[in-house]
Every structure is written in structure tokens, then in C-alpha cells.
Amino acid sequence: MKLSQVLFSQGFGARRECAGLILGGHVTLAGRVCDDPFHEVEPAGLIFDVRGERWPYHAKALVLLHKPAGYECSQKPKHHPSVMSLLPLPLRVRGLQPVGRLDEDTTGLLLMTDDGALIHRLTSPKKHVPKVYEIETVDPVSDAQVDDLCRGVVLHDDPLPVRAAACERSGERALRMTLLEGKYHQVKRMVAATGNTVTTLHRSAYGVLALPADLAPGAWRWLDGPAAVLGPSA
Ligand code: URA
């Protein structure tokens, strides 16, 4: 692949802008400036620098963001900035989208990708990908509430009960719950159906992937591909 095509595919702007970056001496390969836009490279495994910033080539981008509170997952946010604004420009240009949505006040693990088929694979209720939520509540959590969440509660828009794949009390006013679906406000509505109220909500795991303890709120990192989320069977 030509170097300018690599930059274009990775979100560095229009073809002319990519060629301009290279001609201007802003792109290095293995520490050496390459100012030839037509230079042929093998994209798989390629690492290049643009204006001193390191970029690994990814045919499809999959990243993990530690979502802070105060950001909306919508492309057209109404009251708060979009989670997209936390990503660098090339990833925004590539059109990464959140995999499912977290509420504005929910924190934690948010996957983002430009791979539409992967979004479907991860969010389809038929695929049963587990998501783990750490929940704090207004009232103390009772055994009856944990039982209700495990057996299933009925939400107003669906006659069929929805149940947690796993649920445990993690503190006097705290729950850890695993869900296999991702219905609208599902955790908050399920907890409300038991007579309690969510005060804070944090997603700590998605599939086999746990939110890394050293990833600060607002920070993101690359994932190596679907296996990072779905395990080796992906
Ligand atoms: N359930 C909710 O209620 N909100 C979220 O952000 C995620 C799951």
C-alpha cells in the first residue's frame, strides 16, 4: 500500500492532505522521515509517526475508552459533549461509534469502533455478551431485591421479565450485576422495579475485557481486535 493511502485509511484527512503531510516531512517510518507519498509499505503491523505521534496501523479500529460522567454517547449530543470529543481527530475522521450506549452520568468501559459488523456482534442480544455494572443505590440493598434481579423483573415496555445473568450485593448500598442485553436504561429501570434507586453506575467489564485500573477517566487505548472482548473464540 502507498504511504499516502495508509494515512488516508487511518483518518489523517483528504488524500491531498495526507500527501501534504508526507511531502512536508511530518511522517516517519522506523524513526526516519519518509517524504515520498508513493512509498510502498506493508500495512499489517506497520507503526508510523505523524508529527511525532505514534500510530499503529489498524484495518478496523477498536478502542476502549474510560467514559467519564458528563459525556453523551450520541453523535448529536444535546446537553453535554459527545464521547467522540475524547478521541483524537484521526479516529473521529474514521467515524468510530460507541458500541451500545452509556447514559450521560454512567462511567466506565465504553468500546468504540468503525467496524459495523463487530458492533452488531457485540450488541446483538442473541450473542449473550456479558456486561458487568457496579451500582450504588439510595436505599440499602435487600436480599429480596437481589433475588428479584436474578429471577427477573418486568419493565414497562416489555411484558417478558428481564433478569440479571448474575447479581450480588457488593456493599450495604451497592450491587454488582451482569447483563447479557443492553436495553434502554436497563440497569436503572431494573433496580427501580425492585423499589430501589441507582445513584451511581459504572461499567467495569465487557465480555472478557475488564476496565484497566491504570486507564484514567477520559483516556482511551487500542484493542488488538475482537478477541480482546470476546475471548479466543472470536
Ligand atoms: N443501564 C443503564 O441504566 N444505564 C447505562 O448507562 C447502562 C446500562
Short mmCIF file of C-alpha atoms and ligand atoms in Angstrom, two decimals:
data_model
loop_
_atom_site.label_atom_id
_atom_site.label_comp_id
_atom_site.label_asym_id
_atom_site.label_seq_id
_atom_site.Cartn_x
_atom_site.Cartn_y
_atom_site.Cartn_z
CA MET A 1 0.00 0.00 0.00
CA LYS A 2 1.26 3.52 -0.73
CA LEU A 3 2.14 5.56 2.34
CA SER A 4 -0.38 8.28 1.47
CA GLN A 5 -3.10 5.61 1.18
CA VAL A 6 -2.17 4.33 4.63
CA LEU A 7 -2.59 7.79 6.13
CA PHE A 8 -5.87 8.28 4.29
CA SER A 9 -7.24 4.95 5.56
CA GLN A 10 -6.24 5.85 9.13
CA GLY A 11 -8.14 9.14 9.20
CA PHE A 12 -5.45 11.71 8.51
CA GLY A 13 -7.67 13.72 6.18
CA ALA A 14 -8.35 14.01 2.47
CA ARG A 15 -5.91 12.38 0.06
CA ARG A 16 -4.28 15.73 -0.71
CA GLU A 17 -3.82 16.49 2.99
CA CYS A 18 -2.20 13.07 3.55
CA ALA A 19 0.20 13.62 0.66
CA GLY A 20 0.93 17.10 2.05
CA LEU A 21 1.80 15.69 5.49
CA ILE A 22 4.26 13.28 3.88
CA LEU A 23 5.78 15.84 1.46
CA GLY A 24 6.16 18.26 4.38
CA GLY A 25 8.37 15.77 6.24
CA HIS A 26 5.88 15.17 9.06
CA VAL A 27 5.74 11.37 8.70
CA THR A 28 8.42 8.99 9.92
CA LEU A 29 8.82 5.25 9.44
CA ALA A 30 11.08 3.46 11.93
CA GLY A 31 12.44 6.84 13.05
CA ARG A 32 13.29 8.09 9.52
CA VAL A 33 11.39 10.78 7.67
CA CYS A 34 9.71 9.42 4.55
CA ASP A 35 8.73 12.26 2.22
CA ASP A 36 7.54 10.10 -0.68
CA PRO A 37 3.72 9.70 -0.71
CA PHE A 38 4.10 6.78 -3.16
CA HIS A 39 6.49 4.82 -0.94
CA GLU A 40 5.16 1.23 -0.75
CA VAL A 41 4.65 -0.25 2.74
CA GLU A 42 3.14 -3.43 4.15
CA PRO A 43 0.29 -2.06 6.31
CA ALA A 44 -0.15 -5.10 8.60
CA GLY A 45 1.84 -4.40 11.76
CA LEU A 46 3.04 -1.02 10.47
CA ILE A 47 3.82 1.65 13.04
CA PHE A 48 4.35 5.19 11.81
CA ASP A 49 4.70 8.63 13.38
CA VAL A 50 2.81 11.72 12.34
CA ARG A 51 4.10 14.99 13.80
CA GLY A 52 5.90 12.98 16.47
CA GLU A 53 2.86 10.95 17.49
CA ARG A 54 2.97 7.17 17.18
CA TRP A 55 0.21 5.39 15.23
CA PRO A 56 -0.19 1.63 14.76
CA TYR A 57 -2.00 0.70 11.51
CA HIS A 58 -5.40 -0.90 12.09
CA ALA A 59 -7.54 -2.00 9.15
CA LYS A 60 -10.51 -1.65 11.53
CA ALA A 61 -10.22 0.45 14.66
CA LEU A 62 -11.36 -0.89 18.05
CA VAL A 63 -10.62 1.18 21.14
CA LEU A 64 -11.52 1.13 24.80
CA LEU A 65 -12.49 4.44 26.39
CA HIS A 66 -12.84 5.06 30.12
CA LYS A 67 -16.00 7.13 29.87
CA PRO A 68 -16.23 9.89 32.45
CA ALA A 69 -19.57 11.29 33.66
CA GLY A 70 -20.81 14.33 31.76
CA TYR A 71 -20.43 12.95 28.21
CA GLU A 72 -23.17 11.72 25.86
CA CYS A 73 -22.79 8.70 23.60
CA SER A 74 -24.98 10.30 20.93
CA GLN A 75 -23.46 11.57 17.66
CA LYS A 76 -25.55 14.71 18.11
CA PRO A 77 -25.34 15.42 21.84
CA LYS A 78 -27.95 17.73 23.33
CA HIS A 79 -26.69 18.85 26.73
CA HIS A 80 -23.12 17.58 27.15
CA PRO A 81 -20.11 17.00 24.91
CA SER A 82 -20.00 13.77 22.91
CA VAL A 83 -17.69 10.91 23.91
CA MET A 84 -16.27 11.36 20.40
CA SER A 85 -14.61 14.57 21.58
CA LEU A 86 -12.37 12.45 23.85
CA LEU A 87 -10.79 10.72 20.84
CA PRO A 88 -8.03 12.17 18.64
CA LEU A 89 -9.04 13.65 15.28
CA PRO A 90 -7.98 10.70 13.06
CA LEU A 91 -10.29 8.36 15.00
CA ARG A 92 -13.15 10.85 14.71
CA VAL A 93 -12.48 11.20 10.97
CA ARG A 94 -12.63 7.40 10.67
CA GLY A 95 -16.14 7.56 12.10
CA LEU A 96 -15.73 5.46 15.24
CA GLN A 97 -19.02 4.89 17.04
CA PRO A 98 -19.80 3.73 20.55
CA VAL A 99 -20.70 0.03 20.86
CA GLY A 100 -24.07 0.47 22.54
CA ARG A 101 -24.67 3.46 24.75
CA LEU A 102 -23.93 4.50 28.30
CA ASP A 103 -26.03 7.23 29.91
CA GLU A 104 -24.51 10.68 30.33
CA ASP A 105 -23.95 10.06 34.06
CA THR A 106 -22.66 6.46 33.67
CA THR A 107 -18.89 5.95 33.85
CA GLY A 108 -16.60 3.12 32.81
CA LEU A 109 -15.81 0.82 29.94
CA LEU A 110 -17.03 2.01 26.54
CA LEU A 111 -15.93 0.29 23.34
CA MET A 112 -15.71 2.31 20.15
CA THR A 113 -15.15 1.02 16.63
CA ASP A 114 -15.62 1.71 12.92
CA ASP A 115 -16.43 -1.96 12.33
CA GLY A 116 -20.20 -2.18 11.82
CA ALA A 117 -20.25 -5.99 11.78
CA LEU A 118 -18.44 -6.04 15.13
CA ILE A 119 -20.94 -3.58 16.65
CA HIS A 120 -23.70 -5.99 15.62
CA ARG A 121 -21.82 -8.96 17.04
CA LEU A 122 -21.22 -7.25 20.36
CA THR A 123 -24.64 -5.69 20.86
CA SER A 124 -26.97 -8.38 19.49
CA PRO A 125 -28.98 -9.84 22.40
CA LYS A 126 -28.62 -13.25 20.70
CA LYS A 127 -24.84 -13.19 21.23
CA HIS A 128 -25.11 -13.00 25.05
CA VAL A 129 -22.00 -10.88 25.59
CA PRO A 130 -21.86 -10.17 29.35
CA LYS A 131 -21.54 -6.63 30.68
CA VAL A 132 -20.74 -6.05 34.36
CA TYR A 133 -22.08 -2.98 36.20
CA GLU A 134 -21.09 -1.61 39.60
CA ILE A 135 -24.14 0.09 41.08
CA GLU A 136 -24.69 2.32 44.09
CA THR A 137 -28.19 2.80 45.42
CA VAL A 138 -30.18 5.24 47.57
CA ASP A 139 -31.50 2.57 49.93
CA PRO A 140 -29.74 -0.44 51.43
CA VAL A 141 -29.87 -3.45 49.10
CA SER A 142 -32.08 -6.23 50.45
CA ASP A 143 -31.88 -9.98 49.78
CA ALA A 144 -35.33 -9.72 48.18
CA GLN A 145 -34.07 -7.11 45.72
CA VAL A 146 -31.10 -9.29 44.72
CA ASP A 147 -33.47 -12.26 44.28
CA ASP A 148 -35.83 -10.19 42.13
CA LEU A 149 -32.99 -9.06 39.88
CA CYS A 150 -31.77 -12.65 39.46
CA ARG A 151 -35.25 -14.11 38.86
CA GLY A 152 -36.36 -11.30 36.55
CA VAL A 153 -38.32 -8.05 36.76
CA VAL A 154 -40.89 -6.69 34.33
CA LEU A 155 -40.14 -3.33 32.68
CA HIS A 156 -42.99 -1.19 31.40
CA ASP A 157 -42.15 -1.57 27.67
CA ASP A 158 -41.89 -5.37 27.60
CA PRO A 159 -44.17 -8.00 29.13
CA LEU A 160 -41.33 -10.52 29.34
CA PRO A 161 -39.25 -10.28 32.52
CA VAL A 162 -35.58 -9.31 32.18
CA ARG A 163 -33.13 -10.88 34.55
CA ALA A 164 -29.53 -10.40 35.54
CA ALA A 165 -27.17 -13.16 34.44
CA ALA A 166 -25.50 -12.62 37.84
CA CYS A 167 -26.19 -10.28 40.72
CA GLU A 168 -24.65 -9.85 44.15
CA ARG A 169 -24.66 -7.28 46.91
CA SER A 170 -21.21 -5.64 46.95
CA GLY A 171 -21.87 -3.26 49.85
CA GLU A 172 -24.72 -2.06 52.04
CA ARG A 173 -25.92 0.23 49.24
CA ALA A 174 -24.08 -1.41 46.34
CA LEU A 175 -24.71 -4.12 43.76
CA ARG A 176 -22.68 -5.86 41.08
CA MET A 177 -24.86 -7.02 38.21
CA THR A 178 -24.08 -8.81 34.94
CA LEU A 179 -26.44 -8.29 31.98
CA LEU A 180 -26.49 -10.07 28.65
CA GLU A 181 -28.63 -7.46 26.86
CA GLY A 182 -28.41 -3.69 26.61
CA LYS A 183 -31.93 -2.29 26.78
CA TYR A 184 -32.54 1.43 27.25
CA HIS A 185 -31.64 2.47 30.84
CA GLN A 186 -31.78 -1.23 31.68
CA VAL A 187 -29.87 -1.20 34.97
CA LYS A 188 -31.65 1.87 36.33
CA ARG A 189 -35.06 0.52 35.33
CA MET A 190 -34.38 -2.95 36.73
CA VAL A 191 -33.23 -1.54 40.06
CA ALA A 192 -36.24 0.83 40.10
CA ALA A 193 -38.51 -2.18 39.52
CA THR A 194 -37.26 -3.64 42.82
CA GLY A 195 -38.15 -0.42 44.68
CA ASN A 196 -34.62 0.98 44.95
CA THR A 197 -32.90 3.81 43.01
CA VAL A 198 -29.49 3.94 41.29
CA THR A 199 -27.27 6.83 42.41
CA THR A 200 -24.09 5.93 40.51
CA LEU A 201 -23.49 3.46 37.70
CA HIS A 202 -20.14 2.25 36.40
CA ARG A 203 -19.44 -0.45 33.78
CA SER A 204 -16.41 -2.45 34.87
CA ALA A 205 -16.29 -5.21 32.23
CA TYR A 206 -17.47 -6.05 28.71
CA GLY A 207 -17.12 -9.65 27.57
CA VAL A 208 -13.77 -10.93 28.84
CA LEU A 209 -12.38 -7.40 28.99
CA ALA A 210 -12.14 -5.58 32.34
CA LEU A 211 -11.60 -1.83 32.55
CA PRO A 212 -7.85 -1.50 33.26
CA ALA A 213 -7.16 0.09 36.65
CA ASP A 214 -4.46 2.30 35.10
CA LEU A 215 -6.74 3.84 32.46
CA ALA A 216 -7.83 7.24 33.79
CA PRO A 217 -11.33 8.63 33.15
CA GLY A 218 -11.32 10.24 29.71
CA ALA A 219 -8.34 8.18 28.49
CA TRP A 220 -8.50 5.55 25.72
CA ARG A 221 -6.35 2.78 24.31
CA TRP A 222 -6.21 0.49 21.28
CA LEU A 223 -7.51 -3.06 21.48
CA ASP A 224 -5.95 -5.73 19.31
CA GLY A 225 -9.23 -6.94 17.85
CA PRO A 226 -12.50 -8.68 18.77
CA ALA A 227 -10.67 -11.40 20.74
CA ALA A 228 -9.77 -8.75 23.35
CA VAL A 229 -13.51 -8.55 24.13
CA LEU A 230 -14.92 -11.91 23.03
CA GLY A 231 -12.02 -14.14 24.01
CA PRO A 232 -10.00 -16.52 21.83
CA SER A 233 -13.16 -17.98 20.22
CA ALA A 234 -13.85 -14.63 18.46
N1 URA B 1 -28.10 0.67 32.15
C1 URA B 1 -28.45 1.93 32.45
O1 URA B 1 -29.48 2.17 33.08
N2 URA B 1 -27.64 2.93 32.06
C2 URA B 1 -26.47 2.72 31.41
O2 URA B 1 -25.75 3.68 31.11
C3 URA B 1 -26.10 1.39 31.12
C4 URA B 1 -26.94 0.38 31.48
#
